[in-house]
Coordinates of C-alpha atoms in Angstrom, one line a residue:
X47 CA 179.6 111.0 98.9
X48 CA 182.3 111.2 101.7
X49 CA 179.2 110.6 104.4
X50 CA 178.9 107.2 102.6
X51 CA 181.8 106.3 102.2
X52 CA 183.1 106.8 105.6
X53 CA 180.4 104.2 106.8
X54 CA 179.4 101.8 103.9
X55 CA 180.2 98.8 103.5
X56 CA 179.0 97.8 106.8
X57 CA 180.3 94.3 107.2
X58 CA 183.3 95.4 109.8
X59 CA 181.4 97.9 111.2
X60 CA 178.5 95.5 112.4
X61 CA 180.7 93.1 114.0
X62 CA 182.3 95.2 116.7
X63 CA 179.6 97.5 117.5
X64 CA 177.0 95.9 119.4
X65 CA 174.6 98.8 119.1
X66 CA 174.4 98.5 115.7
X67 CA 174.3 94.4 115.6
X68 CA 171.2 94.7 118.2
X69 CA 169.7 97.2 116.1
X70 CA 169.8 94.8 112.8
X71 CA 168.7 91.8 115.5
X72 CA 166.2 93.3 116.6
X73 CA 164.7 95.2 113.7
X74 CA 165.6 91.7 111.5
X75 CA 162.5 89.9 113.3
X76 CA 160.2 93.0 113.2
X77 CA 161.6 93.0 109.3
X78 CA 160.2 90.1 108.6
X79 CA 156.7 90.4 110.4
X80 CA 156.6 93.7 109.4
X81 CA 156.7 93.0 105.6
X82 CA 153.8 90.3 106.4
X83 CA 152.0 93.0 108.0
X84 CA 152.8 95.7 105.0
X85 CA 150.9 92.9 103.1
X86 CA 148.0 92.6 104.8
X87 CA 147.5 96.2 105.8
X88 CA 147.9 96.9 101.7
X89 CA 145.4 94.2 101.0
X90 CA 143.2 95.0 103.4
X91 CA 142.8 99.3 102.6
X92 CA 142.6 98.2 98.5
X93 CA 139.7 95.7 99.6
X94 CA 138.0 97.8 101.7
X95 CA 138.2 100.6 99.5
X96 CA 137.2 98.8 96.4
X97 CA 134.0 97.4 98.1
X98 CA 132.4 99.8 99.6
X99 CA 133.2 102.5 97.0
X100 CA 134.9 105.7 96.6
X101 CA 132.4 107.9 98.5
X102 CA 132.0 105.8 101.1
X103 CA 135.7 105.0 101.2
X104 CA 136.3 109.1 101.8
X105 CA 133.6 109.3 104.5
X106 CA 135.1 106.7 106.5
X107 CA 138.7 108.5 106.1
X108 CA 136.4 111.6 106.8
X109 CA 135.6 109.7 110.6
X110 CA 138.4 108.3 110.7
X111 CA 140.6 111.4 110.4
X112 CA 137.8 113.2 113.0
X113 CA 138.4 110.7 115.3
X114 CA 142.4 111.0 115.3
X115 CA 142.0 114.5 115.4
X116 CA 140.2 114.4 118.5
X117 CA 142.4 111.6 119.6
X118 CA 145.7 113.5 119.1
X119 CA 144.1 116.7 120.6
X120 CA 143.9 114.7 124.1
X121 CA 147.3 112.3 123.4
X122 CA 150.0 112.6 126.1
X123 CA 152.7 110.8 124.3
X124 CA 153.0 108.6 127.1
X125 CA 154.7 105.5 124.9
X126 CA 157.5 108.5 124.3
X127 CA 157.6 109.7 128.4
X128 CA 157.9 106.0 129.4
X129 CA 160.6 105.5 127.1
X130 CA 162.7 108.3 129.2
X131 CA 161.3 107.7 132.8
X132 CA 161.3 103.9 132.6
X133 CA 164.8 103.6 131.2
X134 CA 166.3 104.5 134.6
X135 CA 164.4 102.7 136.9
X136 CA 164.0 99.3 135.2
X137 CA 168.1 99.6 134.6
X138 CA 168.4 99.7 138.6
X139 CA 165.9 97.3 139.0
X140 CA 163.9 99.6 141.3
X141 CA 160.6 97.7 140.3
X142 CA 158.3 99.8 142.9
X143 CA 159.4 102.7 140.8
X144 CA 159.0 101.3 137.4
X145 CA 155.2 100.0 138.7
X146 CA 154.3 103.2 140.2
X147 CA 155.3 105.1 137.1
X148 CA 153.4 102.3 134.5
X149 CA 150.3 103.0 136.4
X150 CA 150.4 106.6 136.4
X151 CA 151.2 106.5 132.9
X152 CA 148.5 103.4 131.6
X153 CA 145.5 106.3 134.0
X154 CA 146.7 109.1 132.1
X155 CA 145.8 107.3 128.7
X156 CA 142.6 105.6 130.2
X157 CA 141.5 109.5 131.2
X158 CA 142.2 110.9 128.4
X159 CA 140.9 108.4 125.9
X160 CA 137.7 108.3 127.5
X161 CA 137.6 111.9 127.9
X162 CA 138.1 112.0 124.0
X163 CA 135.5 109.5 123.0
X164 CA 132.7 112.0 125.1
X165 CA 133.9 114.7 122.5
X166 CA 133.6 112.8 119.2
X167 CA 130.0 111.3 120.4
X168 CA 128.9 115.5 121.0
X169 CA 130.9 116.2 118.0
X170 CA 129.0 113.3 115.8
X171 CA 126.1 115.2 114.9
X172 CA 128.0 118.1 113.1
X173 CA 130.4 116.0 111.7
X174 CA 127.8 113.6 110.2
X175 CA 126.0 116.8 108.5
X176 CA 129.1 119.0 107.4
X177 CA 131.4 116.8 106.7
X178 CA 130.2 113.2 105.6
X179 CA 127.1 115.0 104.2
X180 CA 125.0 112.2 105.7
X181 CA 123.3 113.2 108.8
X182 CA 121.9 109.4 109.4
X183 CA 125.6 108.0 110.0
X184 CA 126.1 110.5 113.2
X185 CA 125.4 106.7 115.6
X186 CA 128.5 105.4 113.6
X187 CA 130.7 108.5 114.5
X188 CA 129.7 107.6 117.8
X189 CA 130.5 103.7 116.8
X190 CA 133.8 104.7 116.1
X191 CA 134.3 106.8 118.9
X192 CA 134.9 103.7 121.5
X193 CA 138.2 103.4 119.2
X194 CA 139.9 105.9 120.7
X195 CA 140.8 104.8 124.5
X196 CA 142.0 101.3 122.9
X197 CA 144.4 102.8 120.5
X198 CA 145.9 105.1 123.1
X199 CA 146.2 102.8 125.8
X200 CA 147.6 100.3 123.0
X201 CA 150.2 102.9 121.6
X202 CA 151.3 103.8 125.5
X203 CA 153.0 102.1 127.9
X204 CA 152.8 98.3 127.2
X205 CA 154.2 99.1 124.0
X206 CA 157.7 100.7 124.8
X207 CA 157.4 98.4 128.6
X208 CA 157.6 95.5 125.5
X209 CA 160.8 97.7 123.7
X210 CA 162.4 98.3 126.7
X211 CA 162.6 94.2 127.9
X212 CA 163.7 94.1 124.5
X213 CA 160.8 91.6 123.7
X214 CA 160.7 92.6 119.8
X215 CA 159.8 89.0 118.7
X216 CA 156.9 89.1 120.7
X217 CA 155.7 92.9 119.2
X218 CA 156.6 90.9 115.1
X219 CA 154.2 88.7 116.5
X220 CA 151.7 91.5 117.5
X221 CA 151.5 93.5 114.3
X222 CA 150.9 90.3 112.1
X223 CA 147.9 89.4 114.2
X224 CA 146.8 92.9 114.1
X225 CA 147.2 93.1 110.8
X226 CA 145.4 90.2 110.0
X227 CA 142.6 91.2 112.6
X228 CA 141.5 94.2 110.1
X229 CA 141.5 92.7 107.2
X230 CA 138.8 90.1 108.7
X231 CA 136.8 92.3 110.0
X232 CA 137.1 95.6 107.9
X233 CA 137.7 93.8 104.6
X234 CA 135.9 90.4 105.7
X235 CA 132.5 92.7 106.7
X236 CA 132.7 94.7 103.4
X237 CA 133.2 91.4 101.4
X238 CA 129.9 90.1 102.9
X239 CA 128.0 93.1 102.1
X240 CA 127.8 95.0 105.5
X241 CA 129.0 98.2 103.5
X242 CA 130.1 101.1 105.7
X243 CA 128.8 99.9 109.3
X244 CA 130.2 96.5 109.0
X245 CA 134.0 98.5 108.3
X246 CA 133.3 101.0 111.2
X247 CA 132.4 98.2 113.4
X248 CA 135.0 95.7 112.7
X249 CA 137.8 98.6 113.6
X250 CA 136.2 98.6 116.6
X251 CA 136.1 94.9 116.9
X252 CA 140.3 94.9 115.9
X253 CA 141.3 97.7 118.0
X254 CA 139.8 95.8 120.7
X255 CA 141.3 92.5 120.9
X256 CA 144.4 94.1 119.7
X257 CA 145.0 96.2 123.0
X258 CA 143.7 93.6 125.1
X259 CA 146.5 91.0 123.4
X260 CA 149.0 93.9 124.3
X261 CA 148.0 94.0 127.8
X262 CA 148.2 90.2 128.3
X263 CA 151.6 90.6 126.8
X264 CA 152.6 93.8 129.7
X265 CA 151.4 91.7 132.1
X266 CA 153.5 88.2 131.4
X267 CA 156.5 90.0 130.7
X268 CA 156.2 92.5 133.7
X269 CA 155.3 89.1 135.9
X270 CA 158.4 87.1 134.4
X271 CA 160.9 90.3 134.8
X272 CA 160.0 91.4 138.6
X273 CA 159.6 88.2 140.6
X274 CA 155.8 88.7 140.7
X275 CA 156.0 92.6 141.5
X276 CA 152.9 94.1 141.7
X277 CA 152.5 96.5 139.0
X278 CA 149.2 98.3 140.0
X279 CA 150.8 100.9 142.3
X280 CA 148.9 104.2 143.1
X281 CA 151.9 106.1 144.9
X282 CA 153.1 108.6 143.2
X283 CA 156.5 108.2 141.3
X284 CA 160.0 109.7 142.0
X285 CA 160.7 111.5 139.1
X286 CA 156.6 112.5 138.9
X287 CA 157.6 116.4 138.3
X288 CA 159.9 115.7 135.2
X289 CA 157.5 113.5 134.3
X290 CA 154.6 115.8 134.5
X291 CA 156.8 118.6 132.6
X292 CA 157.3 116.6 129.6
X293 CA 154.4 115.3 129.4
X294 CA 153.2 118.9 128.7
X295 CA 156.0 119.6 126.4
X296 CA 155.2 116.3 124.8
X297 CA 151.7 117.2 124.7
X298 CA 151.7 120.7 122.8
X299 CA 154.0 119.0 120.0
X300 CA 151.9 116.1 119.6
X301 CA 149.1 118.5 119.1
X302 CA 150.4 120.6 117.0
X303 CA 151.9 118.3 114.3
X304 CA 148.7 116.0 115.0
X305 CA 146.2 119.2 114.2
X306 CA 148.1 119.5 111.0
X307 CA 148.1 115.8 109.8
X308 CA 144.9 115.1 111.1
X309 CA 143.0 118.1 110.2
X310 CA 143.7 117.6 105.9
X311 CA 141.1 115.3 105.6
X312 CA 138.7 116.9 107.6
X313 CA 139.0 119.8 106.4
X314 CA 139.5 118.5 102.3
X315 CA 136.2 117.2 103.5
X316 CA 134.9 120.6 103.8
X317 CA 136.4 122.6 100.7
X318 CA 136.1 119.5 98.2
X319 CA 133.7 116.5 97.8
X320 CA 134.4 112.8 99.4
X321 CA 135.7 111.8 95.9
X322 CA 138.5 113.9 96.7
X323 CA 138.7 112.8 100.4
X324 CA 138.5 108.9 99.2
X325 CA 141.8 109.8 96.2
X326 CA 143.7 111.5 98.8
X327 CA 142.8 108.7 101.2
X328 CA 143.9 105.8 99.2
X329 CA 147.3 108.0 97.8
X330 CA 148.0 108.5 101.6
X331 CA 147.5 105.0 102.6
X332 CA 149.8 103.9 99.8
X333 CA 152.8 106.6 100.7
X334 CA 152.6 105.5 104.1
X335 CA 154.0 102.2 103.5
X336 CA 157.1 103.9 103.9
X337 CA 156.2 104.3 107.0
X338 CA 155.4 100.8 107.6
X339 CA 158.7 99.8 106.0
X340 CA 160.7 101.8 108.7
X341 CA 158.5 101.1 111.5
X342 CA 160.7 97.8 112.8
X343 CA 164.3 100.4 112.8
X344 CA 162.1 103.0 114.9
X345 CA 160.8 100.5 117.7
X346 CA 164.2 99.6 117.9
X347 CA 165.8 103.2 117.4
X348 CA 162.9 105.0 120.2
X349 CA 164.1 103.4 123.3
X350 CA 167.7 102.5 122.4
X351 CA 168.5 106.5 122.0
X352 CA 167.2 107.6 124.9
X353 CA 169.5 104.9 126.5
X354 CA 172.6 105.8 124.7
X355 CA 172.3 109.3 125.6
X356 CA 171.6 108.5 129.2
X357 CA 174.2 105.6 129.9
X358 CA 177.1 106.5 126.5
X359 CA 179.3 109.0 125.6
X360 CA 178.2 111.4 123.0
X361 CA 180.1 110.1 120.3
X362 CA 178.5 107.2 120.6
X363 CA 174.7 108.5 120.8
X364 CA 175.7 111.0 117.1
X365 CA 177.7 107.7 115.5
X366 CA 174.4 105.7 116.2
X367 CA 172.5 108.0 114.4
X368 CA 174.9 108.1 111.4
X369 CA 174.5 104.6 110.8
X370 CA 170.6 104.6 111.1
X371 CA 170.6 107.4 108.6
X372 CA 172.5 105.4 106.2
X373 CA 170.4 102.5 106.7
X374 CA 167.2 104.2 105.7
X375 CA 168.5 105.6 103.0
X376 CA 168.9 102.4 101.5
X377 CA 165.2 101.3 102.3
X378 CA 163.5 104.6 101.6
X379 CA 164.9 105.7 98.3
X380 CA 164.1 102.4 96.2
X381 CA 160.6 102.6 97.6
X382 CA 160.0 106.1 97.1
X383 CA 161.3 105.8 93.2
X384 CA 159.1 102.9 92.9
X385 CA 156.3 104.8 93.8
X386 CA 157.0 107.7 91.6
X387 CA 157.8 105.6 88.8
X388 CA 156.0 102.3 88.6
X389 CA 152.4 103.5 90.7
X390 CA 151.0 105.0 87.3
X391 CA 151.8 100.9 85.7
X392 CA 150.5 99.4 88.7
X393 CA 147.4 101.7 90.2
X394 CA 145.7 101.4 87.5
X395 CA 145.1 98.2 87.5
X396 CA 144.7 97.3 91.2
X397 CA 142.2 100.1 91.8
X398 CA 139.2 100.3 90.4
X399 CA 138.6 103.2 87.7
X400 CA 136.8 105.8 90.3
X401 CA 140.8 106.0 91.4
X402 CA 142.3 106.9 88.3
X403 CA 143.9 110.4 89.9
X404 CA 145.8 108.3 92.8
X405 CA 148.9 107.8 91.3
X406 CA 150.2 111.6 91.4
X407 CA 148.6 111.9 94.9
X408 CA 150.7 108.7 96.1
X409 CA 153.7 109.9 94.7
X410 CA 154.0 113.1 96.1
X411 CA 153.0 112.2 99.0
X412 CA 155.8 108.9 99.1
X413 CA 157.9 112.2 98.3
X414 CA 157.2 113.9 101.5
X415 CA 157.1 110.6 103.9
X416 CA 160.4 109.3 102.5
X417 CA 161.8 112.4 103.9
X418 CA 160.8 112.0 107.2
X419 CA 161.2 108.6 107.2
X420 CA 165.0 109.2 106.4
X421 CA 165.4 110.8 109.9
X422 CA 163.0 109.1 111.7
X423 CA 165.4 109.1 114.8
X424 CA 164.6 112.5 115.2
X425 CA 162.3 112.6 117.4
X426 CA 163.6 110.2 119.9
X427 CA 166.8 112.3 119.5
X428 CA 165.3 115.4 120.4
X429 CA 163.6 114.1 123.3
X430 CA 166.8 112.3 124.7
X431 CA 168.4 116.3 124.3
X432 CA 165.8 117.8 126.0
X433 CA 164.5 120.1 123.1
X434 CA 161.1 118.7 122.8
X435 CA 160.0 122.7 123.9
X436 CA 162.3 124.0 121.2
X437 CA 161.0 121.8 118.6
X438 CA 157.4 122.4 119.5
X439 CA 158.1 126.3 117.9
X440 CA 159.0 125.0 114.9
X441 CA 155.5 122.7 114.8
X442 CA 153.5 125.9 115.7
X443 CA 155.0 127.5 112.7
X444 CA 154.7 124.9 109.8
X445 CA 150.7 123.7 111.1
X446 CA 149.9 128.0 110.2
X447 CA 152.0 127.3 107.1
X448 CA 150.6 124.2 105.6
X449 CA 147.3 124.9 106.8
X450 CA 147.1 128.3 105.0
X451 CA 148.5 126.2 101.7
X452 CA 145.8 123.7 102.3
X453 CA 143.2 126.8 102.2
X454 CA 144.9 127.9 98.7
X455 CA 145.4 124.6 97.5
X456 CA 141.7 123.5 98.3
X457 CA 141.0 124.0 94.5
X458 CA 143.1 121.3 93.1
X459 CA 141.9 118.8 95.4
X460 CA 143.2 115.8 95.9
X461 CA 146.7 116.6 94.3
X462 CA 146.4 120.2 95.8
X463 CA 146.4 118.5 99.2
X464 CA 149.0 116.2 98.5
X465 CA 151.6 118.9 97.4
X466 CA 151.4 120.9 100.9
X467 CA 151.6 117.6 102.8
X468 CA 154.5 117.0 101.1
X469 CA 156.1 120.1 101.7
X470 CA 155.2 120.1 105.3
X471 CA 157.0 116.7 105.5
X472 CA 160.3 118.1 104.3
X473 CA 160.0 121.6 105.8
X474 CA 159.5 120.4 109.2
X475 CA 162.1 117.5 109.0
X476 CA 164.5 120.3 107.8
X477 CA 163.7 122.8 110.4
X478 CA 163.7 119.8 113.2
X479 CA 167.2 118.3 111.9
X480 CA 168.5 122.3 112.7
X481 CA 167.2 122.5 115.6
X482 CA 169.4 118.6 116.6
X483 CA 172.2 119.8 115.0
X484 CA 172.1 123.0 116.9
X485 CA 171.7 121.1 120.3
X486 CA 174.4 118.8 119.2
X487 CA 176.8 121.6 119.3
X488 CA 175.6 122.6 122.5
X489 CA 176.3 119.2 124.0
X490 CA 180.0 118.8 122.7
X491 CA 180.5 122.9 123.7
X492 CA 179.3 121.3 127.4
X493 CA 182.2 118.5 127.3
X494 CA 185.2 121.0 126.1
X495 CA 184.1 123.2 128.8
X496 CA 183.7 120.5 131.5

């Protein structure tokens, strides 16, 4: 109570701190795009799933999830590195640097995306026989596989490049034409009859034009922001050995935390039936929402962090964080409760009845995301500190954890599933917000001490 009191209301407060003014700027435009997008996303997973079917609904989470797996097994985090190694040189207007280091960045994804889609296409075969228990869809495993390169080289660098310009009007405009993009052609293809294929190829089809819109976008801004700069560069950058070190550090966590969210549904596949797969699907589409809702404060939060901590005192990196904390609060809790309270009203009647178990997976899986979405900042934070290594321990312990409980859990299914998701939300958001307050410390020990 005396944490909310000290910074609600916020009135004052947002008048004479411009952080906190260009956060609710910023995020206010992505707000408003972003509850579009929440919209169409929602509309387009209950269509899709509705059309083509519970069991066909899990196997494409099945390839889906396989194809993230893969993807997250080979994912740099090069939209986080940028973040920290552009912040620097595109504050000194050292263009050469900032080109040198987009390019080496914007290969890495390329190389690694296409090094990803050659494992899914070997992988295809088994996956078609074990897990979607149809050996004659292993060509649309391999479909799906020319997915991955675009959404890494979308999630990378033109992404935070677009943050970092501050251009967050232009990324509102992004995610509603994205949006919209999959629901004509997953939901649009599955209306006309196309069943499965037609959804596996218009992802494709999306993901496509949606990385080459965010390109066009890198490109304008970098040509209106630089004088006409060149921005393919192939020297090697400055800070190329900090670089290279968290990469790797960036690399292990992502791997980690993405080999536990990635593999439930793979391997639910395995130790249940696609039924399952297709209620936990739709219960984790739904509780990721929350997600969505707080994805326009963590655009905003991602680069602006790392700047604060580079450029501010600390006081005004941890007061930052305060206020973002409160902030989410408000936003999380009422949809969380609404989830937990009104889904068994509302489910019911917007799903079809092969979905009857989906409330009680969406709720305790809104449970465990509302958590994390409380702290989203986080991860930014812990990057900006320096700790990423640190943190990476505590992702190692919590994937043997939750993927033990999965193992026991296997026999409830769906809800099974759902529980240790939910617990390895909120135990590795609690171990993580240890491990910041711990470096905190550390920080202000370094100021007293001079």
């Amino acid at each position: 109570m005396n944490f909310l009191k000290r910074h609600l209301p916020f009135a004052d407060r947002i008048r004479s701190d411009r952080n906190l003014k260009e956060l609710l700027r910023n995020s206010g435009l992505m707000y408003i795009a972003g509850g579009v997008s929440i919209a169409l996303t929602f509309l387009q997973q209950i269509t899709t799933a509705n059309l083509i079917g519970v069991e066909d609904y899990g196997r494409f989470a099945a390839i889906m999830a396989s194809a993230m797996l893969v993807m997250l097994l080979v994912d740099f985090r090069t939209w986080e590195a940028s973040a920290k190694l552009l912040a620097r040189s595109l504050a000194e207007k050292d263009h050469d640097e900032s080109a040198s280091t987009v390019t080496w960045l914007s290969l890495v994804d390329l190389a690694s995306g296409l090094a990803a889609t050659l494992v899914l296409v070997a992988l295809a075969a088994p996956i078609a026989h074990t897990m979607l228990r149809a050996p004659e869809l292993t060509g649309l495993v391999r479909v799906y596989a020319l997915l991955i390169p675009l959404r890494l080289s979308a999630r990378g660098v033109p992404n935070t490049l677009l943050r970092l310009y501050g251009r967050f009007d232009w990324l509102s405009i992004k995610s509603i034409i994205y949006a919209v993009l999959r629901l004509v052609f997953l939901s649009g293809t599955a209306f006309l009859g196309f069943g499965l294929p037609g959804v596996i190829i218009g992802a494709v089809i999306s993901d496509l034009l949606h990385t080459l819109m965010l390109y066009v976008m890198m490109l304008t801004l970098w040509r209106r922001n630089t004088h006409q700069t060149r921005l393919l560069r192939l020297d090697r950058p400055r800070r190329f050995r900090e670089g290279r070190r968290l990469l790797q550090n960036l690399w292990i966590g992502a791997s980690l935390k993405g080999l536990q969210l990635e593999t439930f549904i793979p391997l639910l596949a395995l130790l249940t039936s696609p039924e399952q797969v297709g209620l936990y699907r739709v219960g984790l589409d739904i509780a990721q929402l929350v997600t969505r809702l707080m994805e326009p404060f963590s655009i905003v939060i991602q680069p602006t962090l790392i700047q604060l901590y580079e450029e501010q005192p600390l006081w005004e990196f941890t007061r930052y964080i305060k206020q973002t904390t409160v902030i989410a609060l408000s936003l999380v809790i009422p949809f969380v409760v609404g989830v937990v309270l009104l889904g068994p009203l509302i489910f019911p009647v917007v799903l079809s009845k092969d979905y009857t178990g989906v409330p009680s997976v969406a709720g305790l899986l809104a449970i465990g995301f509302g958590v994390s979405s409380i702290v989203l900042w986080l991860r930014p934070a812990i990057v900006a500190l320096d700790a990423v290594q640190a943190q990476n321990i505590i992702s190692f312990v919590a994937l043997v954890c939750s993927l033990i409980g999965l193992f026991l859990a296997a026999p409830y299914g769906a809800n099974g599933a759902a529980l240790v998701m939910a617990a390895f939300l909120i135990g590795y958001s609690g171990a993580s917000l240890v491990l910041f307050l711990r470096q905190i410390r550390r920080e202000k020990m370094k100021e007293v001490t001079g």
